[in-house]
Amino acid sequence: MKRTQKINVGVIGLGMGRWHLQNYAKCANANVLAVCDIDETRLKAVQMEYDAPYAYANYAELIAMDELDAVTVALPNYLHAPVTIAALRAGKHVLVEKPMATSAREAEEMVAAAKRAQRILMMHFNYRFTPEHFFLKDYVQSGGLGEVYFAKAFYLRRRGIPALGSWFTQKALSGGGALCDIGVHALDLALWLMDYPQVSDVLGASYAKFGPPLAQKAKKTFDVDDLSVGLIKFENGASLFLEASWASNIAKDEVYVDLYGTKGGLTTRGGAKMFYERAGAQVDAAPVRVRPVETPQQHFVNCIQRGMTPICPGEHGLAVQRILDAIYASSLNA
Ligand SMILES: NC(=O)c1ccc[n+]([C@@H]2O[C@H](COP(=O)([O-])OP(=O)(O)OC[C@H]3O[C@@H](n4cnc5c(N)ncnc54)[C@H](O)[C@@H]3O)[C@@H](O)[C@H]2O)c1
């Protein structure tokens, strides 16, 4: 592929998929060629809004397009694996939404399909893509924290269960609740900052205390977790505590990661901050100006054009998925 050639992209699933379109539309080296959704009204409206030449209700028709280079898969979770694998087999590069799949087995098949097809499989771990988080990644990588031996990752909602009875609250369609839906963002951010260490052990507990009574009243299905916690231990001796909640009796909604290191610590809570000792004093520090970062879509398109591996490869989605599976398995075994 010539560097000057624009990458033709298609977006499958036009809920969160519209966010992908917004970002693709801003990429000078991408061209929105096609969109897909089974909801024909939504499909037509989005096609017009983004001036996409092609629109399909059937994803198989979109991925069969010869001119198409890459797709975003922003479908309900149970469709991530089959659609991603079909797209890879058709020779397309894939940017897939989180969580990668509904089980690690599916995620493994996706990674294998990308390898076989020699195409890029990138996870949409978009919470990494802020200037402050990129700064923190560099800070950790340059040794600012010393040895990182403990981390905490939180994605907490006091009351925030998504559409009751939709695919989000049905295990067979989503793979799980709060942990899969929002816990993955905090988990990925912490793992990325820690450089994705090898997992040795996972202990977890999942609860559903708010969803089931609400669902019963509304005569809807809710068979997923609305609170999950996990303790993840790594082969390098470090550990990570994770908590994800759609609903719990807590003070407020919060999303943040803390890292504890021998030379310093950091938090993303309320902006990037670092903590260390200098000249006999305990010091808090914060960056005052950080470099802008590209969007995940721009990164994906650039990686395709330049033949680079994305910073969130399928392997990271698989590592996260294995932890999700292990937390649920540990919870069932309790
Ligand atoms: N990264 C993030 O911050 C973020 C935010 C929200 C959602 N998501 C993820 O995006 C994905 C989609 O979530 P959502 O909130 O957009 O869900 P949604 O239910 O709002 O939208 C899904 C869309 O897919 C369409 N669809 C369903 N089956 C289809 C099929 N077989 N073929 C074509 N279209 C089909 C639906 O009609 C709908 O328009 C999920 O994996 C979710 O976890 C990620």
Coordinates of C-alpha atoms and ligand atoms in Angstrom, one line a residue:
M1 CA 0.0 0.0 0.0
K2 CA 1.4 3.4 -1.0
R3 CA 1.8 5.9 1.9
T4 CA 0.0 8.5 0.0
Q5 CA -3.1 6.3 -0.6
K6 CA -6.0 7.0 1.8
I7 CA -7.2 4.1 3.9
N8 CA -10.8 3.1 3.1
V9 CA -12.7 2.4 6.3
G10 CA -16.1 0.9 7.1
V11 CA -18.0 1.0 10.4
I12 CA -20.2 -1.9 11.6
G13 CA -22.7 -1.0 14.3
L14 CA -23.8 2.6 14.6
G15 CA -24.3 3.2 18.3
M16 CA -20.8 3.7 19.6
G17 CA -19.8 3.3 15.9
R18 CA -20.8 6.9 15.4
W19 CA -18.0 8.0 17.7
H20 CA -15.5 6.1 15.5
L21 CA -17.0 7.8 12.4
Q22 CA -16.5 11.3 14.0
N23 CA -12.8 10.5 14.5
Y24 CA -12.3 8.8 11.1
A25 CA -13.9 11.9 9.4
K26 CA -11.1 13.9 11.0
C27 CA -8.3 11.7 9.7
A28 CA -6.6 13.2 6.6
N29 CA -5.4 9.8 5.5
A30 CA -8.8 7.9 5.9
N31 CA -11.9 7.8 3.8
V32 CA -15.3 6.7 5.2
L33 CA -16.4 4.3 2.5
A34 CA -19.2 2.3 4.1
V35 CA -21.4 2.0 7.1
C36 CA -23.5 -0.9 8.4
D37 CA -26.4 -1.4 10.9
I38 CA -29.4 -3.7 11.0
D39 CA -31.5 -0.6 12.1
E40 CA -32.3 0.8 8.6
T41 CA -33.5 4.2 9.9
R42 CA -30.3 4.7 11.9
L43 CA -28.3 3.4 8.9
K44 CA -29.7 5.9 6.5
A45 CA -29.3 8.8 8.9
V46 CA -25.7 8.0 9.6
Q47 CA -24.9 7.4 6.0
M48 CA -26.2 10.9 5.2
E49 CA -24.4 12.5 8.2
Y50 CA -21.0 11.1 7.2
D51 CA -21.6 11.1 3.5
A52 CA -20.7 7.4 3.2
P53 CA -21.0 6.1 -0.4
Y54 CA -22.2 2.7 0.7
A55 CA -24.6 1.5 3.4
Y56 CA -25.5 -2.1 4.3
A57 CA -27.8 -3.8 6.7
N58 CA -25.8 -7.0 6.3
Y59 CA -22.2 -6.8 7.5
A60 CA -21.2 -9.7 5.2
E61 CA -21.8 -7.4 2.2
L62 CA -19.7 -4.6 3.7
I63 CA -16.7 -6.8 4.4
A64 CA -16.9 -8.3 0.9
M65 CA -16.1 -4.9 -0.6
D66 CA -12.8 -5.1 -2.4
E67 CA -12.0 -1.4 -2.0
L68 CA -12.3 -1.6 1.7
D69 CA -9.1 -1.7 3.8
A70 CA -10.3 -1.7 7.4
V71 CA -13.3 -1.8 9.6
T72 CA -14.4 -0.8 13.1
V73 CA -16.5 -3.5 14.8
A74 CA -18.8 -1.7 17.3
L75 CA -21.5 -4.3 17.7
P76 CA -23.0 -5.9 20.8
N77 CA -20.2 -8.0 22.4
Y78 CA -21.4 -11.5 21.3
L79 CA -20.9 -10.3 17.6
H80 CA -17.3 -9.1 18.1
A81 CA -15.7 -12.5 17.5
P82 CA -17.6 -13.7 14.5
V83 CA -17.6 -10.4 12.7
T84 CA -14.0 -9.6 13.4
I85 CA -12.9 -13.1 12.3
A86 CA -15.0 -12.8 9.1
A87 CA -13.5 -9.3 8.4
L88 CA -9.9 -10.5 9.0
R89 CA -10.5 -13.5 6.7
A90 CA -11.7 -11.1 4.0
G91 CA -8.3 -9.3 4.4
K92 CA -9.5 -6.3 6.3
H93 CA -7.7 -4.7 9.3
V94 CA -10.0 -4.5 12.3
L95 CA -10.4 -2.0 15.2
V96 CA -12.7 -3.8 17.6
E97 CA -14.6 -2.4 20.6
K98 CA -14.1 -3.5 24.1
P99 CA -14.5 -6.0 25.6
M100 CA -12.8 -8.0 22.9
A101 CA -15.3 -10.9 23.1
T102 CA -17.5 -12.8 25.5
S103 CA -14.8 -15.3 26.5
A104 CA -11.1 -15.7 26.2
R105 CA -11.6 -18.6 23.8
E106 CA -13.2 -16.3 21.3
A107 CA -10.5 -13.7 21.9
E108 CA -7.8 -16.4 21.2
E109 CA -9.5 -17.2 17.9
M110 CA -9.6 -13.5 17.0
V111 CA -5.8 -13.1 17.7
A112 CA -5.1 -16.3 15.7
A113 CA -7.2 -15.1 12.8
A114 CA -5.3 -11.8 12.7
K115 CA -2.0 -13.7 12.6
R116 CA -3.1 -16.0 9.9
A117 CA -4.5 -13.1 7.8
Q118 CA -1.4 -10.9 8.6
R119 CA -3.7 -8.0 9.3
I120 CA -3.9 -5.5 12.2
L121 CA -6.3 -6.3 15.0
M122 CA -6.5 -3.4 17.4
M123 CA -8.5 -3.0 20.6
H124 CA -10.5 0.2 21.1
F125 CA -9.0 0.9 24.5
N126 CA -9.8 4.5 24.1
Y127 CA -9.3 5.5 27.8
R128 CA -5.5 5.3 27.2
F129 CA -5.7 8.0 24.5
T130 CA -5.5 11.2 26.6
P131 CA -2.4 13.5 26.8
E132 CA -2.1 13.0 30.5
H133 CA -2.3 9.2 30.2
F134 CA 0.4 9.2 27.5
F135 CA 2.5 11.4 29.7
L136 CA 2.1 9.0 32.6
K137 CA 3.0 6.0 30.4
D138 CA 6.3 7.8 29.4
Y139 CA 6.9 8.8 33.1
V140 CA 6.6 5.1 34.2
Q141 CA 8.6 3.9 31.3
S142 CA 11.4 6.3 32.0
G143 CA 11.7 4.9 35.5
G144 CA 9.9 7.7 37.4
L145 CA 8.2 5.2 39.8
G146 CA 11.1 2.7 40.2
E147 CA 9.7 -0.8 40.7
V148 CA 5.9 -0.8 40.3
Y149 CA 4.7 -3.4 42.8
F150 CA 1.0 -2.5 43.4
A151 CA -1.8 -0.8 41.5
K152 CA -5.5 0.0 41.9
A153 CA -8.0 0.4 39.1
F154 CA -11.6 1.7 39.6
Y155 CA -14.5 2.3 37.4
L156 CA -17.4 3.1 39.7
R157 CA -21.0 4.2 39.1
R158 CA -23.3 4.8 42.0
R159 CA -26.3 4.2 39.8
G160 CA -25.6 3.5 36.1
I161 CA -26.9 0.2 34.8
P162 CA -27.2 0.5 31.0
A163 CA -30.5 -0.3 29.2
L164 CA -32.2 -2.9 31.4
G165 CA -33.1 -6.0 29.4
S166 CA -30.9 -5.0 26.4
W167 CA -27.9 -7.1 25.3
F168 CA -25.9 -5.3 28.0
T169 CA -27.7 -7.1 30.8
Q170 CA -27.8 -10.5 29.3
K171 CA -24.8 -12.7 29.9
A172 CA -25.1 -14.7 26.7
L173 CA -25.0 -11.5 24.6
S174 CA -22.5 -9.4 26.7
G175 CA -20.3 -11.9 28.4
G176 CA -20.8 -10.0 31.7
G177 CA -22.0 -6.8 33.3
A178 CA -20.1 -4.0 35.0
L179 CA -16.7 -5.8 34.8
C180 CA -16.9 -6.4 31.0
D181 CA -18.6 -3.1 30.2
I182 CA -16.6 -0.5 32.2
G183 CA -14.1 -2.4 34.4
V184 CA -12.1 -3.2 31.2
H185 CA -11.2 0.4 30.7
A186 CA -9.7 0.9 34.1
L187 CA -8.1 -2.6 34.0
D188 CA -6.5 -1.9 30.6
L189 CA -5.2 1.5 31.7
A190 CA -3.5 0.0 34.8
L191 CA -2.1 -2.9 32.8
W192 CA -0.8 -0.7 30.1
L193 CA 0.9 1.6 32.6
M194 CA 2.4 -1.5 34.2
D195 CA 3.6 -2.8 30.8
Y196 CA 1.2 -5.7 30.7
P197 CA 3.0 -8.0 33.1
Q198 CA 2.3 -11.8 32.9
V199 CA -0.6 -12.8 35.2
S200 CA 0.0 -15.6 37.7
D201 CA -3.2 -15.6 39.8
V202 CA -6.6 -14.1 39.9
L203 CA -9.1 -14.0 42.8
G204 CA -12.5 -12.4 42.1
A205 CA -16.0 -11.8 43.4
S206 CA -19.0 -10.7 41.5
Y207 CA -22.4 -9.5 42.8
A208 CA -25.8 -8.6 41.3
K209 CA -27.7 -6.7 44.0
F210 CA -29.4 -3.8 42.2
G211 CA -30.1 -5.2 38.7
P212 CA -32.2 -8.3 39.5
P213 CA -34.9 -6.5 41.5
L214 CA -35.2 -3.7 39.0
A215 CA -35.4 -6.3 36.1
Q216 CA -38.0 -8.4 37.9
K217 CA -40.2 -5.3 38.3
A218 CA -39.8 -4.4 34.6
K219 CA -40.1 -8.0 33.5
K220 CA -36.6 -7.9 31.8
T221 CA -33.6 -10.1 31.9
F222 CA -30.6 -9.3 34.1
D223 CA -28.2 -12.2 34.6
V224 CA -24.9 -10.3 34.9
D225 CA -22.8 -8.6 37.6
D226 CA -23.5 -5.0 38.8
L227 CA -20.3 -5.1 41.0
S228 CA -17.2 -7.1 40.5
V229 CA -13.9 -7.0 42.3
G230 CA -10.6 -8.7 41.5
L231 CA -7.1 -9.2 42.9
I232 CA -4.7 -9.9 40.1
K233 CA -1.2 -11.2 40.9
F234 CA 1.7 -11.1 38.4
E235 CA 4.7 -13.2 37.8
N236 CA 7.0 -10.3 38.6
G237 CA 5.5 -10.1 42.1
A238 CA 3.3 -7.1 41.5
S239 CA -0.5 -7.1 42.2
L240 CA -3.5 -5.1 41.1
F241 CA -6.8 -4.5 42.8
L242 CA -9.8 -3.9 40.4
E243 CA -13.3 -2.7 41.2
A244 CA -16.1 -2.1 38.7
S245 CA -19.6 -1.1 39.6
W246 CA -22.7 -0.2 37.6
A247 CA -24.5 0.3 40.9
S248 CA -23.5 0.4 44.6
N249 CA -24.0 2.5 47.6
I250 CA -20.9 4.7 47.3
A251 CA -20.3 8.4 47.5
K252 CA -19.9 9.1 43.8
D253 CA -19.0 7.9 40.3
E254 CA -15.2 7.7 39.8
V255 CA -12.7 6.3 37.3
Y256 CA -9.1 6.2 38.2
V257 CA -5.9 4.2 38.4
D258 CA -3.2 4.4 41.1
L259 CA 0.3 3.0 40.8
Y260 CA 2.6 2.4 43.7
G261 CA 6.3 2.3 43.0
T262 CA 9.5 2.2 45.1
K263 CA 10.7 5.6 43.8
G264 CA 7.3 7.2 43.3
G265 CA 3.6 6.8 42.9
L266 CA 0.9 8.2 40.6
T267 CA -2.7 8.6 40.3
T268 CA -5.0 9.6 37.4
R269 CA -7.7 10.8 39.9
G270 CA -8.7 14.3 39.0
G271 CA -5.8 14.6 36.5
A272 CA -2.3 13.1 36.5
K273 CA -0.3 13.5 39.8
M274 CA 2.9 12.0 41.0
F275 CA 4.1 11.5 44.5
Y276 CA 7.7 11.0 45.7
E277 CA 10.3 12.1 48.3
R278 CA 12.9 14.7 47.4
A279 CA 15.4 16.7 49.6
G280 CA 13.8 15.2 52.7
A281 CA 10.3 16.2 51.8
Q282 CA 7.2 14.5 50.4
V283 CA 6.4 16.0 47.1
D284 CA 3.3 16.1 44.9
A285 CA 3.9 16.9 41.3
A286 CA 1.6 17.4 38.3
P287 CA 2.4 18.1 34.6
V288 CA 1.4 21.7 33.5
R289 CA 1.5 21.2 29.7
V290 CA 1.3 17.9 28.0
R291 CA 1.6 17.0 24.3
P292 CA -1.6 16.3 22.4
V293 CA -2.3 12.7 21.3
E294 CA -3.8 11.2 18.2
T295 CA -7.3 9.5 18.4
P296 CA -7.4 5.7 18.5
Q297 CA -8.9 5.9 14.9
Q298 CA -6.0 8.0 13.7
H299 CA -3.5 5.7 15.4
F300 CA -5.2 2.7 13.7
V301 CA -5.1 4.3 10.3
N302 CA -1.5 5.4 10.7
C303 CA -0.5 1.8 11.8
I304 CA -2.1 0.4 8.6
Q305 CA -0.4 2.9 6.4
R306 CA 3.0 2.6 8.0
G307 CA 2.9 -1.1 8.7
M308 CA 3.3 -0.6 12.5
T309 CA 1.9 -2.6 15.4
P310 CA -0.8 -0.6 17.3
I311 CA -0.2 0.3 21.0
C312 CA -3.4 -1.8 21.8
P313 CA -2.9 -5.0 19.9
G314 CA -5.4 -7.9 20.0
E315 CA -3.0 -9.6 22.5
H316 CA -3.9 -6.9 25.1
G317 CA -7.6 -7.5 24.5
L318 CA -6.9 -11.2 25.0
A319 CA -5.0 -10.7 28.3
V320 CA -7.8 -8.5 29.6
Q321 CA -10.4 -11.2 28.5
R322 CA -8.5 -13.9 30.4
I323 CA -8.6 -11.8 33.6
L324 CA -12.4 -11.2 33.1
D325 CA -13.0 -15.0 32.7
A326 CA -10.8 -15.7 35.7
I327 CA -12.7 -13.2 37.9
Y328 CA -16.0 -14.8 37.0
A329 CA -14.7 -18.3 37.5
S330 CA -13.2 -17.4 40.9
S331 CA -16.5 -15.8 41.9
L332 CA -18.4 -18.9 41.0
N333 CA -16.0 -21.1 42.9
A334 CA -16.2 -19.1 46.1
Ligands
LIG1 N1 -15.1 2.3 24.1 C1 -16.1 2.9 24.7 O1 -15.9 3.9 25.4 C2 -17.5 2.3 24.5 C3 -18.6 3.1 24.8 C4 -19.8 2.5 24.5 C5 -19.9 1.2 23.9 N2 -18.8 0.6 23.6 C6 -18.8 -0.8 23.0 O2 -19.3 -0.6 21.7 C7 -20.1 -1.8 21.4 C8 -21.5 -1.4 20.9 O3 -22.1 -0.7 22.1 P1 -23.3 0.4 21.8 O4 -23.3 1.1 23.1 O5 -23.0 1.1 20.6 O6 -24.5 -0.6 21.7 P2 -25.9 -0.2 21.0 O7 -26.8 -1.4 21.3 O8 -26.3 1.1 21.4 O9 -25.6 -0.2 19.5 C9 -25.2 -1.4 18.7 C10 -25.6 -1.1 17.3 O10 -25.4 -2.3 16.6 C11 -26.5 -2.6 15.7 N3 -26.5 -4.0 15.4 C12 -26.9 -5.0 16.3 N4 -26.7 -6.2 15.6 C13 -26.2 -6.0 14.4 C14 -25.9 -6.8 13.3 N5 -26.0 -8.1 13.3 N6 -25.4 -6.2 12.2 C15 -25.3 -4.8 12.1 N7 -25.7 -4.0 13.1 C16 -26.1 -4.6 14.3 C17 -27.7 -2.1 16.5 O11 -28.8 -1.9 15.6 C18 -27.1 -0.8 17.1 O12 -27.3 0.3 16.3 C19 -20.1 -2.7 22.6 O13 -19.0 -3.7 22.5 C20 -19.7 -1.8 23.7 O14 -19.1 -2.4 24.8 C21 -17.6 1.1 23.9

